[in-house]
PDB file of C-alpha atoms in Angstrom:
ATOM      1  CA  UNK A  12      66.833 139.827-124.342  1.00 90.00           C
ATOM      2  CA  UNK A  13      68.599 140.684-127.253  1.00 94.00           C
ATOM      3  CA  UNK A  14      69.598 144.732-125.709  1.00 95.00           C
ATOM      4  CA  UNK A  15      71.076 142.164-122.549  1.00 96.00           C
ATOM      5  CA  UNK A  16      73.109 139.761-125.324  1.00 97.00           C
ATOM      6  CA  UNK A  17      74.407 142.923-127.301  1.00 97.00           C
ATOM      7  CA  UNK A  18      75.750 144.027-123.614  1.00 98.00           C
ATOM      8  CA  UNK A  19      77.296 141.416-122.562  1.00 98.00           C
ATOM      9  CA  UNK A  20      78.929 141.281-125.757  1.00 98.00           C
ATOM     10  CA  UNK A  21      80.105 144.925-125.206  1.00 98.00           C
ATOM     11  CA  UNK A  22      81.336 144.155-122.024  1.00 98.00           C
ATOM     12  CA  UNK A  23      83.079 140.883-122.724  1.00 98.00           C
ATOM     13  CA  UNK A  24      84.724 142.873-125.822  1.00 98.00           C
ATOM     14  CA  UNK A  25      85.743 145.927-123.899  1.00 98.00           C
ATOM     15  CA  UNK A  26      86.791 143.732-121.309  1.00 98.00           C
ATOM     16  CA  UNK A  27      89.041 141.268-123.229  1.00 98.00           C
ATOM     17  CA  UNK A  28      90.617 144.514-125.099  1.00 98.00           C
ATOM     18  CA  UNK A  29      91.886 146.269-122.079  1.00 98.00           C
ATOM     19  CA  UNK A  30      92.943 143.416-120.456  1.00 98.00           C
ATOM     20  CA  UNK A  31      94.893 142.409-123.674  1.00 98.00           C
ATOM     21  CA  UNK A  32      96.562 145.784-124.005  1.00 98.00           C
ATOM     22  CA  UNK A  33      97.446 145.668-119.773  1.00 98.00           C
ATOM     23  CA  UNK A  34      98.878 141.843-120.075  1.00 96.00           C
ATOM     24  CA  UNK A  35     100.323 142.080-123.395  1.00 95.00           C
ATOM     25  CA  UNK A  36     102.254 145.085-122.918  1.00 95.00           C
ATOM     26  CA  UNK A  37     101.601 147.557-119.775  1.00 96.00           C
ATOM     27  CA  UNK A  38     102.121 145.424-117.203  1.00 96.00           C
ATOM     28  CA  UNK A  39     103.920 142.432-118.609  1.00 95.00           C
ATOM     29  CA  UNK A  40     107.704 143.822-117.399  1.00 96.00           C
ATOM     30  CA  UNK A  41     105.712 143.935-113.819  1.00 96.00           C
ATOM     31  CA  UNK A  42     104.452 140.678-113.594  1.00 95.00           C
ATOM     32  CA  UNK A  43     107.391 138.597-115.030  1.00 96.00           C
ATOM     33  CA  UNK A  44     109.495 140.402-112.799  1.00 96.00           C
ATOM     34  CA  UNK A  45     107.401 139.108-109.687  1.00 96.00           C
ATOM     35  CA  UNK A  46     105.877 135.910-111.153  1.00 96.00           C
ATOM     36  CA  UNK A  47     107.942 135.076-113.792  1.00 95.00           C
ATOM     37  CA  UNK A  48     109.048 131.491-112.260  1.00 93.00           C
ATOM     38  CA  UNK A  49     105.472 130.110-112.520  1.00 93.00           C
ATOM     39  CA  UNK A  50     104.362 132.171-115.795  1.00 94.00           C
ATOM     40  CA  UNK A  51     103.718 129.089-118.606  1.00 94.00           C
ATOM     41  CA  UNK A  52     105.483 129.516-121.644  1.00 93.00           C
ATOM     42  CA  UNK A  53     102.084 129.799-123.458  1.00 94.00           C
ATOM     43  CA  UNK A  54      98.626 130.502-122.058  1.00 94.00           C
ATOM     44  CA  UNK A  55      96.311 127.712-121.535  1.00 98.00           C
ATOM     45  CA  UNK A  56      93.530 129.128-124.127  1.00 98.00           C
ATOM     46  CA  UNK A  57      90.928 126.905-122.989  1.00 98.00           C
ATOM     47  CA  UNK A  58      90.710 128.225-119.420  1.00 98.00           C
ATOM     48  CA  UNK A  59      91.790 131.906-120.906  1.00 98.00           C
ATOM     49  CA  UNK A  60      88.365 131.647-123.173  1.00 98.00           C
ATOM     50  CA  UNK A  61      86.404 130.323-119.911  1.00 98.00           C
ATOM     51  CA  UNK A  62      87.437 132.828-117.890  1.00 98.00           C
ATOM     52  CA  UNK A  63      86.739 135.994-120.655  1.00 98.00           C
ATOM     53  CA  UNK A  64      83.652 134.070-121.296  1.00 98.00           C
ATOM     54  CA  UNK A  65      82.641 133.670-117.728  1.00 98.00           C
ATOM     55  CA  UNK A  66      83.564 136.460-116.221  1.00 98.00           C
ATOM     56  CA  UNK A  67      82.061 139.403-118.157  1.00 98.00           C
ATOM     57  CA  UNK A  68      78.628 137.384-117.575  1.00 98.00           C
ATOM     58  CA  UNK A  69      79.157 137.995-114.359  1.00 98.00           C
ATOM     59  CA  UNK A  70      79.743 141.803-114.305  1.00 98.00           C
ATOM     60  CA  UNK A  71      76.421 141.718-116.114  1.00 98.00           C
ATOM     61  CA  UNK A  72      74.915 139.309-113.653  1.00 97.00           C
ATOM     62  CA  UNK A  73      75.742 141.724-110.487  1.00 97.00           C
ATOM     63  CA  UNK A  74      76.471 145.364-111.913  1.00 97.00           C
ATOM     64  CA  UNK A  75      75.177 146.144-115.300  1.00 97.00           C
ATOM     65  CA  UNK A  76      71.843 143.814-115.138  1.00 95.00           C
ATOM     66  CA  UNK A  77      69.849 144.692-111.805  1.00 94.00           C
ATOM     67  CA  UNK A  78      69.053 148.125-112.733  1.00 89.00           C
ATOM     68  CA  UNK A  79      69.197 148.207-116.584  1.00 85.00           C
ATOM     69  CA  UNK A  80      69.022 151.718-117.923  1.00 84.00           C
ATOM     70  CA  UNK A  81      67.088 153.418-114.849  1.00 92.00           C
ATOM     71  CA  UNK A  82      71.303 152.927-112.594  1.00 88.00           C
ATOM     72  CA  UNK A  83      73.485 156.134-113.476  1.00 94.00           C
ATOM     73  CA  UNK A  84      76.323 155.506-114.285  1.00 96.00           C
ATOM     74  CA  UNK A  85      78.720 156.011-111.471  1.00 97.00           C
ATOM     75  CA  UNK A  86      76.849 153.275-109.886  1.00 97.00           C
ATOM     76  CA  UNK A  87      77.256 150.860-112.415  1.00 97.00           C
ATOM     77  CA  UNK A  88      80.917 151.921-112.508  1.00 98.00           C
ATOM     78  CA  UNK A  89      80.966 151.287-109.175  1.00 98.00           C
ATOM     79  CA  UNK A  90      79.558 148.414-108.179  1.00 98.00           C
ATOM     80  CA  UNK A  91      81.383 146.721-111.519  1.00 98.00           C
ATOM     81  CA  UNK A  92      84.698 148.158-109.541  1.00 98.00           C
ATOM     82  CA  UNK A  93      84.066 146.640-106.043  1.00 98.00           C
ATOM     83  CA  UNK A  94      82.661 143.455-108.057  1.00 98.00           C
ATOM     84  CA  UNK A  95      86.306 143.376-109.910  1.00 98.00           C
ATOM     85  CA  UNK A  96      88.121 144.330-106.570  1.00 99.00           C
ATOM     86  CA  UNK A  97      86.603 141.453-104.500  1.00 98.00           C
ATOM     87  CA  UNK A  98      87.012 139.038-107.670  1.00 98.00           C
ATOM     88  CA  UNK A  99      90.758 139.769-108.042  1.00 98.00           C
ATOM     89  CA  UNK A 100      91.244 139.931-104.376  1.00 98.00           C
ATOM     90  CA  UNK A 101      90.127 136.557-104.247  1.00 98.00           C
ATOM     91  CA  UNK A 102      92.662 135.244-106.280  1.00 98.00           C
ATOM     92  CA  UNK A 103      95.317 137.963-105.319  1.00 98.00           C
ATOM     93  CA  UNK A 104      95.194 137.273-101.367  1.00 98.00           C
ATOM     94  CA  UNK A 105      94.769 133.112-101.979  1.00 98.00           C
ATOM     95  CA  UNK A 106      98.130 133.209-103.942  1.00 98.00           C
ATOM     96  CA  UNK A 107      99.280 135.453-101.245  1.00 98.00           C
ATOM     97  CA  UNK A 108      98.178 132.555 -98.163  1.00 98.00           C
ATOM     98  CA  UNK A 109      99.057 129.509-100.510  1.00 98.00           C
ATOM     99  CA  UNK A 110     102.317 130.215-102.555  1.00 96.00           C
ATOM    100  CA  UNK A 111     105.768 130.650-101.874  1.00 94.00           C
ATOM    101  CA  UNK A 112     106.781 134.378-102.205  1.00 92.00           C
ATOM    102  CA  UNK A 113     103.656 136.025-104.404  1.00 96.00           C
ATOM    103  CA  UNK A 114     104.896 139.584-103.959  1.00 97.00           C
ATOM    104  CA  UNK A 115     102.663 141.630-102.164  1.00 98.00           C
ATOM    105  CA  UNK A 116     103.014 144.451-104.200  1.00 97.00           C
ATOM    106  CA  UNK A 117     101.664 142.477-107.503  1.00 97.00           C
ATOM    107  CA  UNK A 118      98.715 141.501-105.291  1.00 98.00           C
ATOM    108  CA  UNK A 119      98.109 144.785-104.535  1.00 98.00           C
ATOM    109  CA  UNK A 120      98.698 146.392-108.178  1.00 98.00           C
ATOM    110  CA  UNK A 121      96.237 143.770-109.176  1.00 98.00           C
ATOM    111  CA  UNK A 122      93.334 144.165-107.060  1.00 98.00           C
ATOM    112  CA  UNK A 123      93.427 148.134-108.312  1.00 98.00           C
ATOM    113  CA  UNK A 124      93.645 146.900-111.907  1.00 98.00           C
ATOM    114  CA  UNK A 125      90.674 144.335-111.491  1.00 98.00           C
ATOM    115  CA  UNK A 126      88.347 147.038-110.017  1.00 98.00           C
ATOM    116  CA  UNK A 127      89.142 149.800-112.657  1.00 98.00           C
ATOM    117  CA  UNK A 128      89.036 147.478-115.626  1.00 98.00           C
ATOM    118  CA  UNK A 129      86.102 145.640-114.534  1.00 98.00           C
ATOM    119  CA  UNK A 130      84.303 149.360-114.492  1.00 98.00           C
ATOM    120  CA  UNK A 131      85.401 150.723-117.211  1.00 98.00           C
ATOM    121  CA  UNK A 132      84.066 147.039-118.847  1.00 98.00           C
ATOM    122  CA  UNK A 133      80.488 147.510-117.722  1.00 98.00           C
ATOM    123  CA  UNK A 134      80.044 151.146-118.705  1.00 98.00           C
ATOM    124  CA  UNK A 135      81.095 149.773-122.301  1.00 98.00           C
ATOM    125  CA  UNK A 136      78.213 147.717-121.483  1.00 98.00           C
ATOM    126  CA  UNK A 137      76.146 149.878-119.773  1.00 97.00           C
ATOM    127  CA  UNK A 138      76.079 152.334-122.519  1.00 97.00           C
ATOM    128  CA  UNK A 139      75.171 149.768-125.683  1.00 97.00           C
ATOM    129  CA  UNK A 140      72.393 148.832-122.827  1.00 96.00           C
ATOM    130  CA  UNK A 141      71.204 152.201-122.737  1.00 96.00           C
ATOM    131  CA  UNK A 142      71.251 152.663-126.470  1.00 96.00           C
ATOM    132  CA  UNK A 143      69.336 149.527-127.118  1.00 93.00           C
ATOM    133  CA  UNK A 144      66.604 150.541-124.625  1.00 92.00           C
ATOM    134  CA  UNK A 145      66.531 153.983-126.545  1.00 92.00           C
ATOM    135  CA  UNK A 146      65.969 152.380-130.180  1.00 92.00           C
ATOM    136  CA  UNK A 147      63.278 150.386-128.695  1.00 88.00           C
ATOM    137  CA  UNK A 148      64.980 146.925-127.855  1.00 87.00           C
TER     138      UNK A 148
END
C-alpha cells in the first residue's frame, strides 16, 4: 500500500509541476488568445485542488496500477497517454459542441498536451513504483 501512496504522490507531483510550467507560462499567450473572454480573473482553487487531486488517482487507477512493476514502460506511457487523450478530449470536443466559438485549434493543441503530460506523469510514477518494489515495499 504504501509503494501505491508514494506513487500516486509522484504522479500527482510530476503531474501538477508540468502542468504548472505549461499553464503558467508555455502555453498561456495560446490560450488567452483563443479563450481569453471566458478565462476568470483568478482560478477557482477549490475545483483546481479537486481536479489535481482527482485526476492523478486516476492515471494510477487505469495505467500505472493494473500491472505494477511487471508493465514496461512504454506501456505505462502509453496507456497513461491514450488515458490523458480521451480525458482531455472529453472536455476539448464538449466545449467544441456546447460553446460559442472554442477554437478548434486549442482543442486540438490540448488533447496532444493531455496525452503527453499525462505519460510523462505516470512514468514519474511508475518509476518511484518500481523503486519501492525493489527496496522491498
Amino acid at each position: 500500500m504504501l509503494r501505491f501512496l508514494a506513487a500516486y504522490l509522484a504522479t500527482a507531483m510530476s503531474f501538477v509541476l508540468i502542468d504548472a510550467v505549461w499553464l503558467g507560462w508555455v502555453a498561456k499567450p495560446i490560450y488567452s488568445q483563443g479563450i481569453g473572454h471566458l478565462m476568470a480573473a483568478q482560478p477557482n482553487l477549490v475545483a483546481a485542488a479537486a481536479f489535481y487531486t482527482l485526476y492523478p488517482l486516476g492515471v494510477m487507477i487505469f495505467a500505472v496500477a493494473p500491472d505494477g512493476i511487471t508493465a514496461g514502460w512504454l506501456k505505462t506511457f502509453t496507456v497513461a497517454a491514450m488515458f490523458g487523450f480521451f480525458a482531455y478530449a472529453t472536455y476539448d470536443l464538449t466545449n467544441l459542441a456546447t460553446l460559442k466559438d472554442w477554437p478548434i485549434g486549442l482543442a486540438i493543441l490540448d488533447m496532444a498536451w493531455g496525452a503527453v503530460l499525462t505519460g510523462v506523469s505516470a512514468l514519474a510514477g511508475k518509476a518511484v513504483l518500481d523503486q519501492m518494489a525493489k527496496c522491498g515495499f
